[in-house]
PDB file of C-alpha atoms in Angstrom:
ATOM      1  CA  UNK I   1      60.019 241.318  11.930  1.00 70.00           C
ATOM      2  CA  UNK I   2      57.972 243.430  14.339  1.00 83.00           C
ATOM      3  CA  UNK I   3      56.908 245.931  11.689  1.00 87.00           C
ATOM      4  CA  UNK I   4      55.378 243.266   9.476  1.00 86.00           C
ATOM      5  CA  UNK I   5      53.650 241.724  12.505  1.00 86.00           C
ATOM      6  CA  UNK I   6      52.131 245.078  13.528  1.00 91.00           C
ATOM      7  CA  UNK I   7      50.952 245.725   9.958  1.00 92.00           C
ATOM      8  CA  UNK I   8      49.424 242.220   9.778  1.00 89.00           C
ATOM      9  CA  UNK I   9      47.598 242.628  13.109  1.00 90.00           C
ATOM     10  CA  UNK I  10      46.410 246.133  12.219  1.00 91.00           C
ATOM     11  CA  UNK I  11      44.963 245.040   8.877  1.00 91.00           C
ATOM     12  CA  UNK I  12      43.392 241.897  10.405  1.00 90.00           C
ATOM     13  CA  UNK I  13      41.504 244.225  12.742  1.00 92.00           C
ATOM     14  CA  UNK I  14      40.392 246.454   9.874  1.00 92.00           C
ATOM     15  CA  UNK I  15      42.327 249.485  11.147  1.00 93.00           C
ATOM     16  CA  UNK I  16      43.950 252.019   8.879  1.00 93.00           C
ATOM     17  CA  UNK I  17      47.351 253.375   9.756  1.00 92.00           C
ATOM     18  CA  UNK I  18      45.719 256.700  10.656  1.00 94.00           C
ATOM     19  CA  UNK I  19      43.178 254.987  12.942  1.00 95.00           C
ATOM     20  CA  UNK I  20      45.925 253.109  14.796  1.00 95.00           C
ATOM     21  CA  UNK I  21      47.916 256.313  15.132  1.00 94.00           C
ATOM     22  CA  UNK I  22      44.941 258.238  16.520  1.00 95.00           C
ATOM     23  CA  UNK I  23      44.051 255.476  18.990  1.00 95.00           C
ATOM     24  CA  UNK I  24      47.621 255.196  20.292  1.00 94.00           C
ATOM     25  CA  UNK I  25      48.469 258.881  20.310  1.00 95.00           C
ATOM     26  CA  UNK I  26      51.504 258.101  18.155  1.00 93.00           C
ATOM     27  CA  UNK I  27      52.105 259.857  14.840  1.00 93.00           C
ATOM     28  CA  UNK I  28      51.104 258.148  11.594  1.00 93.00           C
ATOM     29  CA  UNK I  29      54.625 258.753  10.338  1.00 92.00           C
ATOM     30  CA  UNK I  30      56.186 256.824  13.215  1.00 92.00           C
ATOM     31  CA  UNK I  31      53.790 253.903  12.840  1.00 93.00           C
ATOM     32  CA  UNK I  32      54.474 253.827   9.107  1.00 92.00           C
ATOM     33  CA  UNK I  33      58.230 253.773   9.770  1.00 92.00           C
ATOM     34  CA  UNK I  34      57.816 251.006  12.367  1.00 91.00           C
ATOM     35  CA  UNK I  35      55.715 248.908   9.989  1.00 92.00           C
ATOM     36  CA  UNK I  36      58.394 249.268   7.301  1.00 90.00           C
ATOM     37  CA  UNK I  37      61.166 248.467   9.828  1.00 85.00           C
ATOM     38  CA  UNK I  38      62.699 251.914   9.348  1.00 88.00           C
ATOM     39  CA  UNK I  39      62.346 252.871  13.027  1.00 86.00           C
ATOM     40  CA  UNK I  40      62.697 250.989  16.297  1.00 81.00           C
ATOM     41  CA  UNK I  41      59.729 251.790  18.536  1.00 86.00           C
ATOM     42  CA  UNK I  42      60.199 252.435  22.248  1.00 82.00           C
ATOM     43  CA  UNK I  43      58.747 250.105  24.844  1.00 81.00           C
ATOM     44  CA  UNK I  44      56.089 252.728  25.616  1.00 84.00           C
ATOM     45  CA  UNK I  45      55.075 252.938  21.946  1.00 89.00           C
ATOM     46  CA  UNK I  46      54.853 249.149  21.702  1.00 88.00           C
ATOM     47  CA  UNK I  47      52.680 249.035  24.834  1.00 86.00           C
ATOM     48  CA  UNK I  48      50.298 251.587  23.300  1.00 90.00           C
ATOM     49  CA  UNK I  49      50.091 249.657  20.024  1.00 93.00           C
ATOM     50  CA  UNK I  50      49.535 246.341  21.824  1.00 89.00           C
ATOM     51  CA  UNK I  51      46.799 247.871  23.971  1.00 89.00           C
ATOM     52  CA  UNK I  52      44.913 249.221  20.954  1.00 93.00           C
ATOM     53  CA  UNK I  53      45.314 245.880  19.160  1.00 91.00           C
ATOM     54  CA  UNK I  54      44.055 244.208  22.373  1.00 85.00           C
ATOM     55  CA  UNK I  55      47.104 241.961  22.636  1.00 83.00           C
ATOM     56  CA  UNK I  56      49.828 241.245  25.171  1.00 76.00           C
ATOM     57  CA  UNK I  57      52.924 243.297  24.322  1.00 77.00           C
ATOM     58  CA  UNK I  58      55.203 240.363  23.635  1.00 70.00           C
ATOM     59  CA  UNK I  59      52.687 238.781  21.265  1.00 73.00           C
ATOM     60  CA  UNK I  60      53.912 241.429  18.811  1.00 78.00           C
ATOM     61  CA  UNK I  61      57.125 239.377  18.769  1.00 72.00           C
ATOM     62  CA  UNK I  62      55.399 235.971  18.797  1.00 67.00           C
ATOM     63  CA  UNK I  63      57.056 233.265  16.805  1.00 60.00           C
ATOM     64  CA  UNK I  64      55.009 230.622  14.999  1.00 57.00           C
ATOM     65  CA  UNK I  65      54.263 227.525  17.079  1.00 58.00           C
ATOM     66  CA  UNK I  66      57.539 225.731  17.557  1.00 58.00           C
ATOM     67  CA  UNK I  67      58.880 222.380  18.485  1.00 67.00           C
ATOM     68  CA  UNK I  68      58.305 220.689  21.838  1.00 71.00           C
ATOM     69  CA  UNK I  69      61.918 221.563  22.712  1.00 80.00           C
ATOM     70  CA  UNK I  70      63.323 224.975  21.854  1.00 78.00           C
ATOM     71  CA  UNK I  71      66.841 226.284  22.386  1.00 83.00           C
ATOM     72  CA  UNK I  72      67.245 230.060  22.532  1.00 80.00           C
ATOM     73  CA  UNK I  73      70.849 231.148  22.012  1.00 84.00           C
ATOM     74  CA  UNK I  74      72.063 234.270  23.836  1.00 87.00           C
ATOM     75  CA  UNK I  75      72.877 235.996  20.546  1.00 87.00           C
ATOM     76  CA  UNK I  76      69.460 235.174  19.085  1.00 83.00           C
ATOM     77  CA  UNK I  77      67.311 236.666  21.825  1.00 82.00           C
ATOM     78  CA  UNK I  78      64.739 239.345  21.089  1.00 77.00           C
ATOM     79  CA  UNK I  79      65.514 242.639  22.880  1.00 82.00           C
ATOM     80  CA  UNK I  80      63.128 245.455  23.841  1.00 79.00           C
ATOM     81  CA  UNK I  81      64.552 248.685  25.265  1.00 77.00           C
ATOM     82  CA  UNK I  82      63.092 251.793  26.822  1.00 75.00           C
ATOM     83  CA  UNK I  83      65.753 254.491  26.956  1.00 64.00           C
ATOM     84  CA  UNK I  84      63.491 256.828  28.935  1.00 71.00           C
ATOM     85  CA  UNK I  85      63.159 254.425  31.876  1.00 72.00           C
ATOM     86  CA  UNK I  86      66.605 252.847  31.574  1.00 86.00           C
ATOM     87  CA  UNK I  87      65.149 249.345  31.228  1.00 90.00           C
ATOM     88  CA  UNK I  88      65.707 246.600  28.692  1.00 90.00           C
ATOM     89  CA  UNK I  89      64.286 243.103  28.409  1.00 90.00           C
ATOM     90  CA  UNK I  90      65.578 240.118  26.493  1.00 89.00           C
ATOM     91  CA  UNK I  91      63.267 237.184  25.882  1.00 86.00           C
ATOM     92  CA  UNK I  92      64.810 234.002  27.279  1.00 88.00           C
ATOM     93  CA  UNK I  93      61.877 231.793  26.294  1.00 85.00           C
ATOM     94  CA  UNK I  94      61.248 230.945  22.624  1.00 81.00           C
ATOM     95  CA  UNK I  95      58.219 233.203  22.063  1.00 74.00           C
ATOM     96  CA  UNK I  96      55.452 230.651  21.938  1.00 73.00           C
ATOM     97  CA  UNK I  97      53.682 228.684  24.592  1.00 75.00           C
ATOM     98  CA  UNK I  98      52.049 229.564  27.894  1.00 80.00           C
ATOM     99  CA  UNK I  99      55.144 230.830  29.722  1.00 86.00           C
ATOM    100  CA  UNK I 100      57.237 233.932  29.025  1.00 88.00           C
ATOM    101  CA  UNK I 101      60.667 234.276  30.628  1.00 93.00           C
ATOM    102  CA  UNK I 102      62.456 237.604  30.349  1.00 92.00           C
ATOM    103  CA  UNK I 103      65.816 238.836  31.548  1.00 95.00           C
ATOM    104  CA  UNK I 104      65.583 242.440  32.703  1.00 95.00           C
ATOM    105  CA  UNK I 105      68.304 245.052  33.095  1.00 96.00           C
ATOM    106  CA  UNK I 106      67.402 248.283  34.909  1.00 96.00           C
ATOM    107  CA  UNK I 107      69.781 251.214  35.252  1.00 95.00           C
ATOM    108  CA  UNK I 108      70.225 253.025  38.595  1.00 96.00           C
ATOM    109  CA  UNK I 109      67.260 255.301  39.287  1.00 95.00           C
ATOM    110  CA  UNK I 110      65.302 253.717  36.426  1.00 94.00           C
ATOM    111  CA  UNK I 111      61.828 252.234  36.320  1.00 94.00           C
ATOM    112  CA  UNK I 112      59.995 249.754  34.115  1.00 92.00           C
ATOM    113  CA  UNK I 113      57.160 252.259  33.538  1.00 89.00           C
ATOM    114  CA  UNK I 114      56.378 255.858  34.455  1.00 89.00           C
ATOM    115  CA  UNK I 115      53.220 254.663  36.224  1.00 90.00           C
ATOM    116  CA  UNK I 116      52.223 251.216  37.504  1.00 93.00           C
ATOM    117  CA  UNK I 117      50.263 249.212  34.940  1.00 88.00           C
ATOM    118  CA  UNK I 118      48.326 245.958  34.724  1.00 89.00           C
ATOM    119  CA  UNK I 119      48.066 242.958  32.440  1.00 84.00           C
ATOM    120  CA  UNK I 120      46.234 239.642  32.809  1.00 84.00           C
ATOM    121  CA  UNK I 121      48.813 237.146  34.072  1.00 88.00           C
ATOM    122  CA  UNK I 122      50.799 235.969  37.067  1.00 93.00           C
ATOM    123  CA  UNK I 123      54.372 237.116  37.477  1.00 95.00           C
ATOM    124  CA  UNK I 124      57.430 236.078  39.452  1.00 97.00           C
ATOM    125  CA  UNK I 125      60.625 238.129  39.517  1.00 98.00           C
ATOM    126  CA  UNK I 126      64.030 236.909  40.752  1.00 98.00           C
ATOM    127  CA  UNK I 127      66.808 239.450  41.348  1.00 98.00           C
ATOM    128  CA  UNK I 128      70.167 238.264  40.011  1.00 98.00           C
ATOM    129  CA  UNK I 129      72.262 241.357  40.762  1.00 98.00           C
ATOM    130  CA  UNK I 130      71.685 244.692  42.461  1.00 97.00           C
ATOM    131  CA  UNK I 131      68.538 245.863  44.221  1.00 97.00           C
ATOM    132  CA  UNK I 132      65.021 246.087  42.859  1.00 98.00           C
ATOM    133  CA  UNK I 133      61.839 247.576  44.269  1.00 98.00           C
ATOM    134  CA  UNK I 134      58.726 245.732  43.129  1.00 98.00           C
ATOM    135  CA  UNK I 135      55.805 248.129  43.490  1.00 98.00           C
ATOM    136  CA  UNK I 136      52.474 246.263  43.544  1.00 98.00           C
ATOM    137  CA  UNK I 137      49.147 247.954  44.316  1.00 97.00           C
ATOM    138  CA  UNK I 138      50.955 250.884  45.946  1.00 96.00           C
ATOM    139  CA  UNK I 139      53.127 248.737  48.255  1.00 98.00           C
ATOM    140  CA  UNK I 140      56.892 248.649  47.722  1.00 98.00           C
ATOM    141  CA  UNK I 141      58.877 245.438  48.197  1.00 98.00           C
ATOM    142  CA  UNK I 142      62.679 245.815  48.246  1.00 98.00           C
ATOM    143  CA  UNK I 143      64.494 242.799  46.807  1.00 98.00           C
ATOM    144  CA  UNK I 144      68.204 242.060  46.765  1.00 97.00           C
ATOM    145  CA  UNK I 145      70.186 239.457  44.824  1.00 97.00           C
ATOM    146  CA  UNK I 146      68.617 236.040  45.364  1.00 98.00           C
ATOM    147  CA  UNK I 147      65.239 237.425  46.512  1.00 98.00           C
ATOM    148  CA  UNK I 148      62.062 236.828  44.532  1.00 98.00           C
ATOM    149  CA  UNK I 149      58.521 238.186  44.474  1.00 98.00           C
ATOM    150  CA  UNK I 150      55.350 236.629  43.058  1.00 98.00           C
ATOM    151  CA  UNK I 151      52.180 238.622  42.332  1.00 97.00           C
ATOM    152  CA  UNK I 152      49.023 238.831  40.267  1.00 96.00           C
ATOM    153  CA  UNK I 153      49.843 241.127  37.327  1.00 93.00           C
ATOM    154  CA  UNK I 154      46.231 242.330  37.274  1.00 92.00           C
ATOM    155  CA  UNK I 155      47.339 244.542  40.184  1.00 96.00           C
ATOM    156  CA  UNK I 156      49.044 247.817  39.168  1.00 96.00           C
ATOM    157  CA  UNK I 157      52.794 247.204  39.281  1.00 96.00           C
ATOM    158  CA  UNK I 158      56.212 248.309  38.103  1.00 95.00           C
ATOM    159  CA  UNK I 159      59.902 247.804  38.886  1.00 96.00           C
ATOM    160  CA  UNK I 160      62.245 250.495  40.251  1.00 97.00           C
ATOM    161  CA  UNK I 161      65.994 250.509  40.819  1.00 97.00           C
ATOM    162  CA  UNK I 162      66.773 252.516  43.978  1.00 96.00           C
ATOM    163  CA  UNK I 163      70.453 251.550  43.979  1.00 93.00           C
ATOM    164  CA  UNK I 164      73.570 253.059  42.460  1.00 96.00           C
ATOM    165  CA  UNK I 165      74.337 250.029  40.310  1.00 97.00           C
ATOM    166  CA  UNK I 166      72.336 248.296  37.571  1.00 97.00           C
ATOM    167  CA  UNK I 167      69.844 245.615  38.580  1.00 98.00           C
ATOM    168  CA  UNK I 168      69.574 242.358  36.648  1.00 98.00           C
ATOM    169  CA  UNK I 169      66.572 240.090  37.144  1.00 98.00           C
ATOM    170  CA  UNK I 170      64.484 237.312  35.625  1.00 97.00           C
ATOM    171  CA  UNK I 171      60.727 237.522  35.137  1.00 96.00           C
ATOM    172  CA  UNK I 172      58.468 234.550  34.505  1.00 95.00           C
ATOM    173  CA  UNK I 173      54.914 235.395  33.398  1.00 92.00           C
ATOM    174  CA  UNK I 174      52.035 233.106  32.590  1.00 90.00           C
ATOM    175  CA  UNK I 175      50.246 233.481  30.332  1.00 82.00           C
ATOM    176  CA  UNK I 176      52.504 235.828  28.342  1.00 77.00           C
ATOM    177  CA  UNK I 177      50.871 239.243  28.442  1.00 66.00           C
ATOM    178  CA  UNK I 178      53.505 241.972  28.614  1.00 57.00           C
TER     179      UNK I 178
END
């Protein structure tokens, strides 16, 4: 699904595969494999592609406009993983609309990104299990199970797990712009 969506967005913008590869710093071969669903891109690769296409990351997974009521079954959730940072996200919301809800899982010592990054939305994170540091504009906020943190995502931010057990958390972002 994601490969066809990337190809569609790339061609709509008049970009060749080689141009997208050069702009992202990702090889043409990898982008070709992703577009043909022969390779699963990392979270970092998807962020680079989304940035060049001038789109929020999760819009690469956007579903067509749906019904007024949508049920998302646990087994049918979209998953994005980043093995390098030890983080994975599953989309709890249906993939359309003005609100994105994600369930995050961060391994001990892991981070959501190598460096803090920005995107145009508002974000609220709720820790379900473990400990999570929310780094926003250089300030670190330690959260434990049951704690939450709200911030403007236009500020540089990322999530870190300082503990020795995995951290599970929910993120609500509006508008969707990961």
